[in-house]
Coordinates of C-alpha atoms in Angstrom, one line a residue:
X1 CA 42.2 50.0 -27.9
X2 CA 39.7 52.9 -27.5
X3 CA 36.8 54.5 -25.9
X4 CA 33.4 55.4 -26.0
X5 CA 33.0 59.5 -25.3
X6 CA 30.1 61.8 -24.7
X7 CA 29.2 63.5 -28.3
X8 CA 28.6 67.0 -26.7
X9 CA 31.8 67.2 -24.4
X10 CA 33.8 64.8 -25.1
X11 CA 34.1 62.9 -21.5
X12 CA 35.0 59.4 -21.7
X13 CA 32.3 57.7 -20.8
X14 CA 33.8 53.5 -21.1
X15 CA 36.2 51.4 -22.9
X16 CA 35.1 48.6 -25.5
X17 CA 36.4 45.9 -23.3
X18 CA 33.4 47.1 -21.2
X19 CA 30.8 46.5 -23.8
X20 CA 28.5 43.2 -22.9
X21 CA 26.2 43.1 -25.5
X22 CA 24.2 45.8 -27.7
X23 CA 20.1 46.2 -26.8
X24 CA 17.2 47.8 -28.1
X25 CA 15.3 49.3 -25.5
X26 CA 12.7 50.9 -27.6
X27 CA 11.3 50.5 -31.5
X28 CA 9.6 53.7 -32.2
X29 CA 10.3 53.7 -35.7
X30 CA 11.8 57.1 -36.6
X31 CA 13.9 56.4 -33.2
X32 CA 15.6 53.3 -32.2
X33 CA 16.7 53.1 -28.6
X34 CA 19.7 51.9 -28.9
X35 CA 21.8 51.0 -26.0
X36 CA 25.4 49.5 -24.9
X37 CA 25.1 47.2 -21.8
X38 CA 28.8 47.7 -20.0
X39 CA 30.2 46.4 -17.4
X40 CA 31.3 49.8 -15.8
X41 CA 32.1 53.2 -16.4
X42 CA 35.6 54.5 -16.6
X43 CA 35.4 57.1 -13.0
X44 CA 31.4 56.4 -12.8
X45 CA 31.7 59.1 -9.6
X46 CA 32.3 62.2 -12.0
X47 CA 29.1 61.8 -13.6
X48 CA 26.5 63.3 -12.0
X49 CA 23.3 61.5 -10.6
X50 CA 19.8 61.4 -11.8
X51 CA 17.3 58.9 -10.3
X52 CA 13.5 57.8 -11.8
X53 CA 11.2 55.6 -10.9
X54 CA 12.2 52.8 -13.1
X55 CA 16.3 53.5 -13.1
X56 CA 18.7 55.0 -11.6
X57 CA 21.1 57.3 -13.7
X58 CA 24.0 59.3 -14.5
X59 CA 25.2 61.9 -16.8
X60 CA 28.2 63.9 -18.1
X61 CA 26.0 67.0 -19.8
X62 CA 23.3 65.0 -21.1
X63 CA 21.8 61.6 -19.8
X64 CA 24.5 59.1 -20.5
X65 CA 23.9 56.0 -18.2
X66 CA 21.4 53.7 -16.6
X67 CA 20.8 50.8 -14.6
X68 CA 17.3 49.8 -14.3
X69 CA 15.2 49.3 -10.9
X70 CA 12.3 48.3 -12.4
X71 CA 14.0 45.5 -15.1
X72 CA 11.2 46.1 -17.9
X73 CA 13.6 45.6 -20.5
X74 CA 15.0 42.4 -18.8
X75 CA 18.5 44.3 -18.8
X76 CA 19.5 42.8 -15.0
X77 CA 22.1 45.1 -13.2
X78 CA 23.9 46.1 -16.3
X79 CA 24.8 49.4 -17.2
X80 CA 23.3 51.1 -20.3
X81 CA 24.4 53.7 -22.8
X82 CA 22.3 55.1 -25.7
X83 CA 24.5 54.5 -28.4
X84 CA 23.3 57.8 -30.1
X85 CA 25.2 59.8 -26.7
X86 CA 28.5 58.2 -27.2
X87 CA 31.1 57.8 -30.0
X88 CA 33.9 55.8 -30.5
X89 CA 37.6 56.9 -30.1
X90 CA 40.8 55.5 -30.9
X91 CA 42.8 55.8 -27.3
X92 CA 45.2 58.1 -28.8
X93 CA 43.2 60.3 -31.4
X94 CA 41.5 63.6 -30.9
X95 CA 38.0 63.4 -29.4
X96 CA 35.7 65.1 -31.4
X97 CA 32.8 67.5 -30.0
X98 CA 29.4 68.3 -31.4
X99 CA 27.5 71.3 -30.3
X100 CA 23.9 70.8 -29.5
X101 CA 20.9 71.8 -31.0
X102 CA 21.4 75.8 -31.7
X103 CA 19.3 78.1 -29.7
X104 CA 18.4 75.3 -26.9
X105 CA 18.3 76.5 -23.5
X106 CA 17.1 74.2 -20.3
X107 CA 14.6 75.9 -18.2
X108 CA 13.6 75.0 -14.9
X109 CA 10.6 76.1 -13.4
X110 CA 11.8 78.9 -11.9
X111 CA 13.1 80.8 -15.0
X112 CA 10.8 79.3 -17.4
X113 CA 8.0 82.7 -17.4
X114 CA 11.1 85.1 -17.3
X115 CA 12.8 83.5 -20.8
X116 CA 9.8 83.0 -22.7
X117 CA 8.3 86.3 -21.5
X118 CA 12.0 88.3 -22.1
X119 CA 12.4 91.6 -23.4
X120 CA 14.4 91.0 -26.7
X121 CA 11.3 88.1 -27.3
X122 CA 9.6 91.3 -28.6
X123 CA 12.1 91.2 -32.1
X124 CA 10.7 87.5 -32.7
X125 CA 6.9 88.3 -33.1
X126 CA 6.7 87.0 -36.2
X127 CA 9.0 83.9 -35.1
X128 CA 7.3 80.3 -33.8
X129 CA 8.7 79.6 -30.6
X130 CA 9.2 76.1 -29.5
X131 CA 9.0 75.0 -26.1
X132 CA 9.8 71.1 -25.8
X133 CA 9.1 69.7 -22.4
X134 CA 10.2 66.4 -21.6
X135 CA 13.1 64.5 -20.5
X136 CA 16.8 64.0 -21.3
X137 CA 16.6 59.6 -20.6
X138 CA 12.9 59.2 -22.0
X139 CA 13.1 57.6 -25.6
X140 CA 10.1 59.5 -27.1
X141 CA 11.6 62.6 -25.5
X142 CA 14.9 62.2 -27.8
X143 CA 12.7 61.0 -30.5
X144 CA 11.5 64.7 -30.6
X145 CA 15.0 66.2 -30.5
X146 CA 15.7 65.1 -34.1
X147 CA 12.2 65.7 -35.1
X148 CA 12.6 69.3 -33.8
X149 CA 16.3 69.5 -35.8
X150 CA 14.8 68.4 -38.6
X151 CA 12.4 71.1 -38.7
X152 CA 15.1 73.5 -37.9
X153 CA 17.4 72.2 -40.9
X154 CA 14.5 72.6 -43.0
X155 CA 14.0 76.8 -41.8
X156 CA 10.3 75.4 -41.1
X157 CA 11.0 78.0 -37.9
X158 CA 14.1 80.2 -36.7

């Protein structure tokens, strides 16, 4: 037996038994969207809720889950986990964590001007600053996450 658990902090998320099918919501090449379609969640009310136009959605500390509103990807009522947000644990062994991407802070509007424009921002003059704006369930959005730790792995910034 096992379960599936959030890569950044290590929440169990569902249990194999709960996987339907695997999808592909989105081919953009460098980024597959890869998705689990469930059957349910294991304590769906912990996760916190994030509703779109299209879907409605919840998340642990990054976008986890979906159901779509709007079936565009002819997914019906099932659940759906990007693959890429989850890994695979034997009920039993430790759950591993991964930290996110180093430096990453989420900005809302309010404190957007007062990071950017902070005092110690003075040392990095001679730095690039990257400022992605987009969101956490939006394929080409997460598409741009590895392309921006890529550039980071390669020191093409700091």
């Amino acid at each position: 037996m096992s379960a599936f658990h959030c890569k950044h902090c290590g929440k169990a998320i569902f249990r194999k038994e709960s996987i339907i099918e695997e999808v592909n919501l989105w081919d953009l090449t460098e980024y597959q969207a890869h998705c689990y379609a469930i059957t349910e969640a294991i304590e769906l009310e912990s996760f916190r809720r994030y509703d779109a136009s299209l879907h409605e959605g919840w998340y642990c500390c990054r976008f986890i889950m979906m159901r779509m509103i709007v079936d565009k990807f002819g997914t019906g009522d099932k659940l759906l986990v990007y693959a890429d947000s989850v890994v695979e644990v034997k009920d039993g062994e430790p759950v591993p964590k991964q930290q996110g991407p180093s430096h990453q802070i989420k900005l809302g509007k309010i404190d957007f001007d007062q990071v950017v424009h902070h005092p110690e921002a003075a040392n990095l003059q001679d730095k690039l600053l990257v400022v992605k704006l987009g969101a956490i369930w939006c394929p080409p959005c997460r598409l741009m996450d590895r392309v921006i730790d890529s550039l980071k792995r390669k020191k093409r910034f700091a």
